[in-house]
Tab-separated table of C-alpha atoms in Angstrom:
chain	number	residue	atom	x	y	z
A	1	UNK	CA	118.959	113.361	113.021
A	2	UNK	CA	116.746	115.227	110.580
A	3	UNK	CA	115.850	113.428	107.416
A	4	UNK	CA	116.443	115.131	104.117
A	5	UNK	CA	113.136	116.161	102.520
A	6	UNK	CA	111.840	113.784	99.894
A	7	UNK	CA	112.208	114.857	96.341
A	8	UNK	CA	108.799	115.285	94.684
A	9	UNK	CA	107.792	112.510	92.340
A	10	UNK	CA	107.958	113.430	88.677
A	11	UNK	CA	104.658	113.551	86.784
A	12	UNK	CA	103.513	110.160	85.542
A	13	UNK	CA	104.449	109.294	82.011
A	14	UNK	CA	102.354	107.405	79.500
A	15	UNK	CA	103.092	103.732	79.014
A	16	UNK	CA	103.325	104.357	75.315
A	17	UNK	CA	106.668	103.481	73.713
A	18	UNK	CA	106.097	106.115	71.028
A	19	UNK	CA	105.547	108.979	73.436
A	20	UNK	CA	108.164	109.964	76.033
A	21	UNK	CA	106.649	113.324	76.871
A	22	UNK	CA	104.901	114.274	80.070
A	23	UNK	CA	101.130	114.657	80.169
A	24	UNK	CA	99.936	117.282	82.660
A	25	UNK	CA	96.240	116.386	82.628
A	26	UNK	CA	94.840	114.729	85.742
A	27	UNK	CA	93.172	111.404	85.013
A	28	UNK	CA	94.412	111.206	81.462
A	29	UNK	CA	93.558	108.235	79.280
A	30	UNK	CA	95.127	106.325	76.429
A	31	UNK	CA	93.488	108.809	74.033
A	32	UNK	CA	95.924	111.469	75.171
A	33	UNK	CA	98.929	109.229	74.605
A	34	UNK	CA	97.698	108.436	71.107
A	35	UNK	CA	97.257	112.102	70.219
A	36	UNK	CA	100.681	112.975	71.612
A	37	UNK	CA	102.286	110.142	69.694
A	38	UNK	CA	100.678	111.153	66.421
A	39	UNK	CA	101.509	114.786	67.086
A	40	UNK	CA	105.162	113.783	67.318
A	41	UNK	CA	104.957	112.342	63.817
A	42	UNK	CA	103.057	115.389	62.570
A	43	UNK	CA	105.800	117.696	63.842
A	44	UNK	CA	108.262	115.981	61.558
A	45	UNK	CA	105.911	115.705	58.565
A	46	UNK	CA	106.121	118.793	56.326
A	47	UNK	CA	103.317	117.490	54.116
A	48	UNK	CA	100.571	118.030	56.710
A	49	UNK	CA	99.452	121.674	56.534
A	50	UNK	CA	99.609	123.629	59.754
A	51	UNK	CA	101.324	120.912	61.785
A	52	UNK	CA	104.809	122.362	61.296
A	53	UNK	CA	103.985	124.974	63.958
A	54	UNK	CA	103.141	122.432	66.683
A	55	UNK	CA	105.915	122.806	69.246
A	56	UNK	CA	106.016	119.895	71.693
A	57	UNK	CA	105.854	121.846	74.956
A	58	UNK	CA	103.077	124.147	73.773
A	59	UNK	CA	101.090	121.200	72.486
A	60	UNK	CA	101.329	119.370	75.830
A	61	UNK	CA	100.004	122.428	77.673
A	62	UNK	CA	97.271	122.824	75.087
A	63	UNK	CA	96.173	119.232	75.613
A	64	UNK	CA	96.174	119.714	79.382
A	65	UNK	CA	93.911	122.748	79.115
A	66	UNK	CA	91.592	121.664	76.323
A	67	UNK	CA	91.101	117.927	76.825
A	68	UNK	CA	88.388	117.507	79.475
A	69	UNK	CA	87.114	114.157	80.679
A	70	UNK	CA	84.563	112.290	78.614
A	71	UNK	CA	81.707	113.447	80.859
A	72	UNK	CA	82.094	117.010	79.601
A	73	UNK	CA	81.207	115.847	76.082
A	74	UNK	CA	78.416	113.400	76.893
A	75	UNK	CA	75.375	115.723	76.897
A	76	UNK	CA	75.468	116.556	73.165
A	77	UNK	CA	76.911	115.054	70.025
A	78	UNK	CA	80.292	116.660	69.336
A	79	UNK	CA	80.698	117.420	65.623
A	80	UNK	CA	83.666	119.038	63.877
A	81	UNK	CA	83.289	120.159	60.254
A	82	UNK	CA	85.697	121.785	57.846
A	83	UNK	CA	83.465	124.564	56.461
A	84	UNK	CA	80.498	126.600	57.651
A	85	UNK	CA	77.818	125.272	55.215
A	86	UNK	CA	78.243	121.796	56.694
A	87	UNK	CA	77.597	123.259	60.141
A	88	UNK	CA	74.491	125.091	58.898
A	89	UNK	CA	73.017	121.875	57.501
A	90	UNK	CA	73.915	119.727	60.507
A	91	UNK	CA	72.441	122.271	62.926
A	92	UNK	CA	69.182	122.250	60.953
A	93	UNK	CA	68.969	118.473	61.429
A	94	UNK	CA	70.217	118.168	65.016
A	95	UNK	CA	69.003	121.348	66.656
A	96	UNK	CA	70.406	121.595	70.186
A	97	UNK	CA	71.430	117.939	70.282
A	98	UNK	CA	74.799	118.629	68.686
A	99	UNK	CA	77.646	121.002	69.341
A	100	UNK	CA	79.231	121.922	66.007
A	101	UNK	CA	82.688	123.440	65.558
A	102	UNK	CA	83.861	124.825	62.199
A	103	UNK	CA	87.570	124.643	61.425
A	104	UNK	CA	87.779	127.211	58.587
A	105	UNK	CA	86.892	130.636	60.069
A	106	UNK	CA	84.743	133.262	58.292
A	107	UNK	CA	86.601	134.993	55.479
A	108	UNK	CA	89.190	132.217	55.084
A	109	UNK	CA	89.448	129.929	52.079
A	110	UNK	CA	89.209	126.156	52.623
A	111	UNK	CA	91.674	125.712	49.761
A	112	UNK	CA	94.531	127.377	51.642
A	113	UNK	CA	93.517	126.756	55.275
A	114	UNK	CA	96.089	125.371	57.735
A	115	UNK	CA	94.826	123.809	60.998
A	116	UNK	CA	95.931	125.154	64.374
A	117	UNK	CA	96.955	122.962	67.345
A	118	UNK	CA	93.574	123.647	68.961
A	119	UNK	CA	91.890	122.235	65.846
A	120	UNK	CA	93.777	118.964	66.303
A	121	UNK	CA	92.462	118.731	69.843
A	122	UNK	CA	88.855	119.327	68.769
A	123	UNK	CA	89.078	116.673	66.073
A	124	UNK	CA	90.662	114.233	68.524
A	125	UNK	CA	87.732	114.578	70.938
A	126	UNK	CA	84.861	114.779	68.404
A	127	UNK	CA	82.196	112.146	67.838
A	128	UNK	CA	81.849	113.090	64.156
A	129	UNK	CA	84.335	114.676	61.753
A	130	UNK	CA	82.759	115.747	58.449
A	131	UNK	CA	84.538	117.291	55.480
A	132	UNK	CA	83.309	118.087	51.966
A	133	UNK	CA	85.681	116.136	49.732
A	134	UNK	CA	85.783	116.728	46.005
A	135	UNK	CA	89.126	118.549	46.220
A	136	UNK	CA	87.784	121.369	48.413
A	137	UNK	CA	89.427	120.401	51.714
A	138	UNK	CA	91.943	117.656	50.997
A	139	UNK	CA	93.997	118.697	54.035
A	140	UNK	CA	91.217	117.299	56.268
A	141	UNK	CA	92.049	113.663	55.534
A	142	UNK	CA	95.694	114.211	56.484
A	143	UNK	CA	94.582	116.055	59.608
A	144	UNK	CA	92.365	113.168	60.684
A	145	UNK	CA	95.103	110.618	59.994
A	146	UNK	CA	97.442	112.646	62.197
A	147	UNK	CA	95.027	112.766	65.127
A	148	UNK	CA	92.962	109.621	64.538
A	149	UNK	CA	90.702	110.195	67.502
A	150	UNK	CA	87.398	108.556	68.281
A	151	UNK	CA	85.423	110.460	65.631
A	152	UNK	CA	83.489	108.904	62.783
A	153	UNK	CA	85.224	110.348	59.723
A	154	UNK	CA	83.132	111.020	56.611
A	155	UNK	CA	82.915	113.334	53.591
A	156	UNK	CA	79.847	114.942	52.086
A	157	UNK	CA	80.670	113.296	48.765
A	158	UNK	CA	80.875	109.928	50.506
A	159	UNK	CA	77.584	110.435	52.350
A	160	UNK	CA	75.602	110.948	49.159
A	161	UNK	CA	77.501	108.336	47.168
A	162	UNK	CA	79.318	110.598	44.725
A	163	UNK	CA	82.859	110.049	43.529
A	164	UNK	CA	85.231	112.585	45.015
A	165	UNK	CA	87.077	114.678	42.443
A	166	UNK	CA	90.880	114.818	42.473
A	167	UNK	CA	92.684	117.896	43.700
A	168	UNK	CA	92.845	120.876	41.336
A	169	UNK	CA	95.426	120.333	38.611
A	170	UNK	CA	95.999	123.355	36.486
A	171	UNK	CA	97.866	121.307	33.873
A	172	UNK	CA	94.793	119.148	33.343
A	173	UNK	CA	92.776	122.055	31.969
A	174	UNK	CA	92.806	123.940	28.728
A	175	UNK	CA	92.904	127.382	30.272
A	176	UNK	CA	92.441	129.154	26.974
A	177	UNK	CA	88.701	128.536	27.309
A	178	UNK	CA	87.660	130.384	30.462
A	179	UNK	CA	84.444	131.514	28.826
A	180	UNK	CA	83.440	127.980	27.874
A	181	UNK	CA	84.054	125.947	31.041
A	182	UNK	CA	83.303	126.362	34.727
A	183	UNK	CA	85.958	125.590	37.290
A	184	UNK	CA	85.425	121.988	38.421
A	185	UNK	CA	88.220	121.637	41.027
A	186	UNK	CA	89.852	118.875	39.060
A	187	UNK	CA	90.096	117.179	35.722
A	188	UNK	CA	86.562	116.052	34.998
A	189	UNK	CA	85.568	116.307	38.661
A	190	UNK	CA	82.364	117.711	40.091
A	191	UNK	CA	82.087	121.187	41.601
A	192	UNK	CA	82.313	120.457	45.359
A	193	UNK	CA	79.969	123.304	46.373
A	194	UNK	CA	77.018	120.905	46.455
A	195	UNK	CA	75.103	122.830	49.125
A	196	UNK	CA	74.460	125.786	46.802
A	197	UNK	CA	71.622	123.805	45.188
A	198	UNK	CA	68.749	123.647	47.744
A	199	UNK	CA	66.948	120.856	45.896
A	200	UNK	CA	70.082	118.705	45.887
A	201	UNK	CA	70.312	119.440	49.618
A	202	UNK	CA	66.667	118.444	50.196
A	203	UNK	CA	66.737	115.318	48.016
A	204	UNK	CA	70.208	113.943	48.772
A	205	UNK	CA	72.144	115.699	51.527
A	206	UNK	CA	69.490	116.009	54.247
A	207	UNK	CA	68.366	112.342	54.019
A	208	UNK	CA	72.023	111.250	54.060
A	209	UNK	CA	72.753	113.380	57.133
A	210	UNK	CA	69.695	112.023	58.923
A	211	UNK	CA	70.769	108.433	58.242
A	212	UNK	CA	74.380	109.068	59.220
A	213	UNK	CA	73.649	110.973	62.422
A	214	UNK	CA	71.049	108.378	63.411
A	215	UNK	CA	73.707	105.657	63.110
A	216	UNK	CA	76.107	107.654	65.275
A	217	UNK	CA	73.441	108.670	67.802
A	218	UNK	CA	70.576	106.121	67.643
A	219	UNK	CA	68.796	107.552	70.699
A	220	UNK	CA	68.084	110.757	68.741
A	221	UNK	CA	67.132	109.130	65.434
A	222	UNK	CA	63.433	110.071	65.658
A	223	UNK	CA	64.414	113.655	66.465
A	224	UNK	CA	66.735	113.824	63.453
A	225	UNK	CA	64.098	112.372	61.124
A	226	UNK	CA	61.508	114.894	62.266
A	227	UNK	CA	63.803	117.879	61.914
A	228	UNK	CA	65.104	116.608	58.564
A	229	UNK	CA	61.560	116.422	57.199
A	230	UNK	CA	60.798	119.922	58.448
A	231	UNK	CA	63.979	121.302	56.892
A	232	UNK	CA	63.259	119.613	53.551
A	233	UNK	CA	59.859	121.314	53.495
A	234	UNK	CA	61.550	124.640	54.227
A	235	UNK	CA	63.948	124.024	51.327
A	236	UNK	CA	61.059	123.451	48.910
A	237	UNK	CA	59.638	126.849	49.872
A	238	UNK	CA	63.099	128.413	49.633
A	239	UNK	CA	63.492	127.049	46.099
A	240	UNK	CA	60.286	128.822	45.106
A	241	UNK	CA	61.574	132.103	46.552
A	242	UNK	CA	64.855	131.808	44.681
A	243	UNK	CA	63.111	131.045	41.390
A	244	UNK	CA	61.071	134.213	41.808
A	245	UNK	CA	64.160	136.272	42.634
A	246	UNK	CA	65.970	134.906	39.568
A	247	UNK	CA	63.084	135.033	37.117
A	248	UNK	CA	64.352	138.015	35.113
A	249	UNK	CA	65.473	137.866	31.510
A	250	UNK	CA	69.177	138.348	32.315
A	251	UNK	CA	70.764	134.896	32.730
A	252	UNK	CA	74.545	135.457	32.288
A	253	UNK	CA	77.183	136.096	34.919
A	254	UNK	CA	80.956	136.369	35.373
A	255	UNK	CA	82.446	134.720	38.496
A	256	UNK	CA	85.798	135.326	40.100
A	257	UNK	CA	85.834	131.698	41.332
A	258	UNK	CA	83.998	128.783	39.743
A	259	UNK	CA	81.946	127.835	42.796
A	260	UNK	CA	78.493	128.324	41.289
A	261	UNK	CA	77.970	125.418	38.905
A	262	UNK	CA	75.228	123.743	40.978
A	263	UNK	CA	73.490	127.027	41.800
A	264	UNK	CA	73.585	128.132	38.169
A	265	UNK	CA	72.355	124.797	36.832
A	266	UNK	CA	69.391	124.739	39.226
A	267	UNK	CA	68.216	128.214	38.182
A	268	UNK	CA	69.211	128.131	34.495
A	269	UNK	CA	71.999	130.694	34.825
A	270	UNK	CA	74.961	130.676	32.451
A	271	UNK	CA	78.526	131.378	33.496
A	272	UNK	CA	80.217	133.071	30.570
A	273	UNK	CA	83.601	133.645	32.233
A	274	UNK	CA	85.537	132.794	35.391
A	275	UNK	CA	88.638	134.656	36.560
A	276	UNK	CA	90.384	131.868	38.512
A	277	UNK	CA	90.138	128.261	37.364
A	278	UNK	CA	91.834	127.139	40.588
A	279	UNK	CA	91.757	129.249	43.794
A	280	UNK	CA	95.013	131.044	44.499
A	281	UNK	CA	96.318	130.713	40.954
A	282	UNK	CA	96.555	133.968	39.039
A	283	UNK	CA	95.202	133.872	35.471
A	284	UNK	CA	97.625	134.355	32.594
A	285	UNK	CA	97.681	137.610	30.583
A	286	UNK	CA	96.070	135.759	27.680
A	287	UNK	CA	93.239	134.566	29.907
A	288	UNK	CA	92.655	138.066	31.250
A	289	UNK	CA	92.583	139.511	27.750
A	290	UNK	CA	90.063	136.872	26.645
A	291	UNK	CA	87.849	137.616	29.628
A	292	UNK	CA	87.844	141.365	28.965
A	293	UNK	CA	87.018	140.783	25.290
A	294	UNK	CA	84.142	138.486	26.227
A	295	UNK	CA	82.803	140.972	28.751
A	296	UNK	CA	82.856	143.802	26.257
A	297	UNK	CA	81.295	141.674	23.527
A	298	UNK	CA	78.435	140.564	25.808
A	299	UNK	CA	78.027	143.995	27.408
A	300	UNK	CA	78.634	142.608	30.896
A	301	UNK	CA	78.502	144.899	33.907
A	302	UNK	CA	79.858	143.014	36.949
A	303	UNK	CA	82.126	140.290	38.303
A	304	UNK	CA	80.926	138.206	41.249
A	305	UNK	CA	83.557	138.237	44.007
A	306	UNK	CA	83.799	136.264	47.266
A	307	UNK	CA	84.935	137.372	50.754
A	308	UNK	CA	87.322	134.408	50.975
A	309	UNK	CA	89.376	135.499	47.949
A	310	UNK	CA	91.445	138.593	47.144
A	311	UNK	CA	89.294	140.843	44.890
A	312	UNK	CA	92.078	143.018	43.449
A	313	UNK	CA	92.305	141.177	40.127
A	314	UNK	CA	88.521	141.295	39.782
A	315	UNK	CA	88.500	145.027	40.521
A	316	UNK	CA	91.111	145.645	37.834
A	317	UNK	CA	89.281	143.499	35.299
A	318	UNK	CA	85.888	145.066	35.927
A	319	UNK	CA	87.423	148.509	35.404
A	320	UNK	CA	88.792	147.314	32.058
A	321	UNK	CA	85.306	146.679	30.681
A	322	UNK	CA	83.562	149.487	32.564
A	323	UNK	CA	81.948	147.262	35.166
A	324	UNK	CA	81.937	146.751	38.923
A	325	UNK	CA	82.094	143.903	41.445
A	326	UNK	CA	79.212	142.323	43.370
A	327	UNK	CA	79.726	140.254	46.526
A	328	UNK	CA	78.502	136.657	46.715
A	329	UNK	CA	79.395	134.127	49.397
A	330	UNK	CA	79.504	130.339	48.994
A	331	UNK	CA	80.319	129.705	52.679
A	332	UNK	CA	78.327	132.188	54.769
A	333	UNK	CA	79.247	134.027	57.945
A	334	UNK	CA	77.638	133.405	61.374
A	335	UNK	CA	78.551	136.968	62.331
A	336	UNK	CA	76.445	138.503	59.536
A	337	UNK	CA	72.661	138.127	59.918
A	338	UNK	CA	72.222	138.322	56.154
A	339	UNK	CA	74.335	135.134	55.735
A	340	UNK	CA	74.108	133.383	59.117
A	341	UNK	CA	71.589	130.625	58.265
A	342	UNK	CA	71.372	128.371	55.238
A	343	UNK	CA	68.138	129.895	53.833
A	344	UNK	CA	69.449	133.426	54.389
A	345	UNK	CA	72.754	132.577	52.707
A	346	UNK	CA	71.002	131.398	49.550
A	347	UNK	CA	68.669	134.403	49.540
A	348	UNK	CA	71.702	136.672	49.880
A	349	UNK	CA	73.352	135.040	46.887
A	350	UNK	CA	70.205	135.045	44.759
A	351	UNK	CA	69.782	138.783	45.309
A	352	UNK	CA	73.439	139.352	44.469
A	353	UNK	CA	73.131	137.330	41.252
A	354	UNK	CA	69.987	139.216	40.264
A	355	UNK	CA	71.741	142.528	40.823
A	356	UNK	CA	74.878	141.495	38.936
A	357	UNK	CA	72.959	140.070	35.983
A	358	UNK	CA	70.833	143.208	35.753
A	359	UNK	CA	74.062	145.149	35.438
A	360	UNK	CA	75.066	142.749	32.671
A	361	UNK	CA	71.822	143.476	30.864
A	362	UNK	CA	72.158	147.243	31.258
A	363	UNK	CA	75.862	147.218	30.445
A	364	UNK	CA	76.775	149.942	32.926
A	365	UNK	CA	78.743	150.088	36.166
A	366	UNK	CA	76.212	151.698	38.460
A	367	UNK	CA	73.405	149.955	40.409
């Protein structure tokens, strides 16, 4: 008598009481169960940006494809950062000894970014997860709590021992005084764009990165110290270049977004107006009228705009006072050679500021 064929065994399930879903990855570990379990909670948590789109079946397949064994990650330090400037600085210190992934893509704003499922996987498998803090990328802490992988989690503000500013709160500002105050991403908080001051980077950020990365990867500590010293010397030379570029008599500028407090303070530049106190929030008619009056009174000729933010309001405003717009970039773009490295990014911005401020001095709308 022929025996009935055996039914195939179902795929093994995790021995995790919080996760009853099937993992398709061969040789999976407890890490996978933990990520799946936390992903379940993320799916039902509307307060975590981007996680609402994580469908269970798609996320399981994504984990199966993207989560390799630990040996695939062992050759280099795996680092995930929220924004491109952090990657530029880390790569200067680590060289080829780290693989760095940036969550916020070129042209996107870190203020409104929502992580994708693939971002959760990268964070779960990283050795280091570094965000800025200071209200710039608050979503990153919720993202890390959702995944809670093996990564060392740190902020740039925490690394250099600065208090992190609260999230932007429009009600905490007196918005009738755009021309008097720079946007500080919070009530009394510090501008989080710390990297736009190369001396602050050389004196505080690079030494902090060297110490932190050496703790995470002690076998490469001497390498990190050597490259950190070399980069600090490069930054001293870069500072001299920028001072020469910005040595003209014109010192005033109008910014669409208040990201330039550290850059302006380092090179004695004065922000006389800012269009948006908080990214994504349209200025009131009264604020726009005040800005136009200030621009006309000071004979300004340009508004500095950024590729991460919609320039239409700036275009309209500059037309009101007979000016134009000039592109600056606080984050950089690895696809553009003019902004692909940290020194080149700051040179790009210094040239843009010089051009815009010259237009201010001339009071016309043509280069």
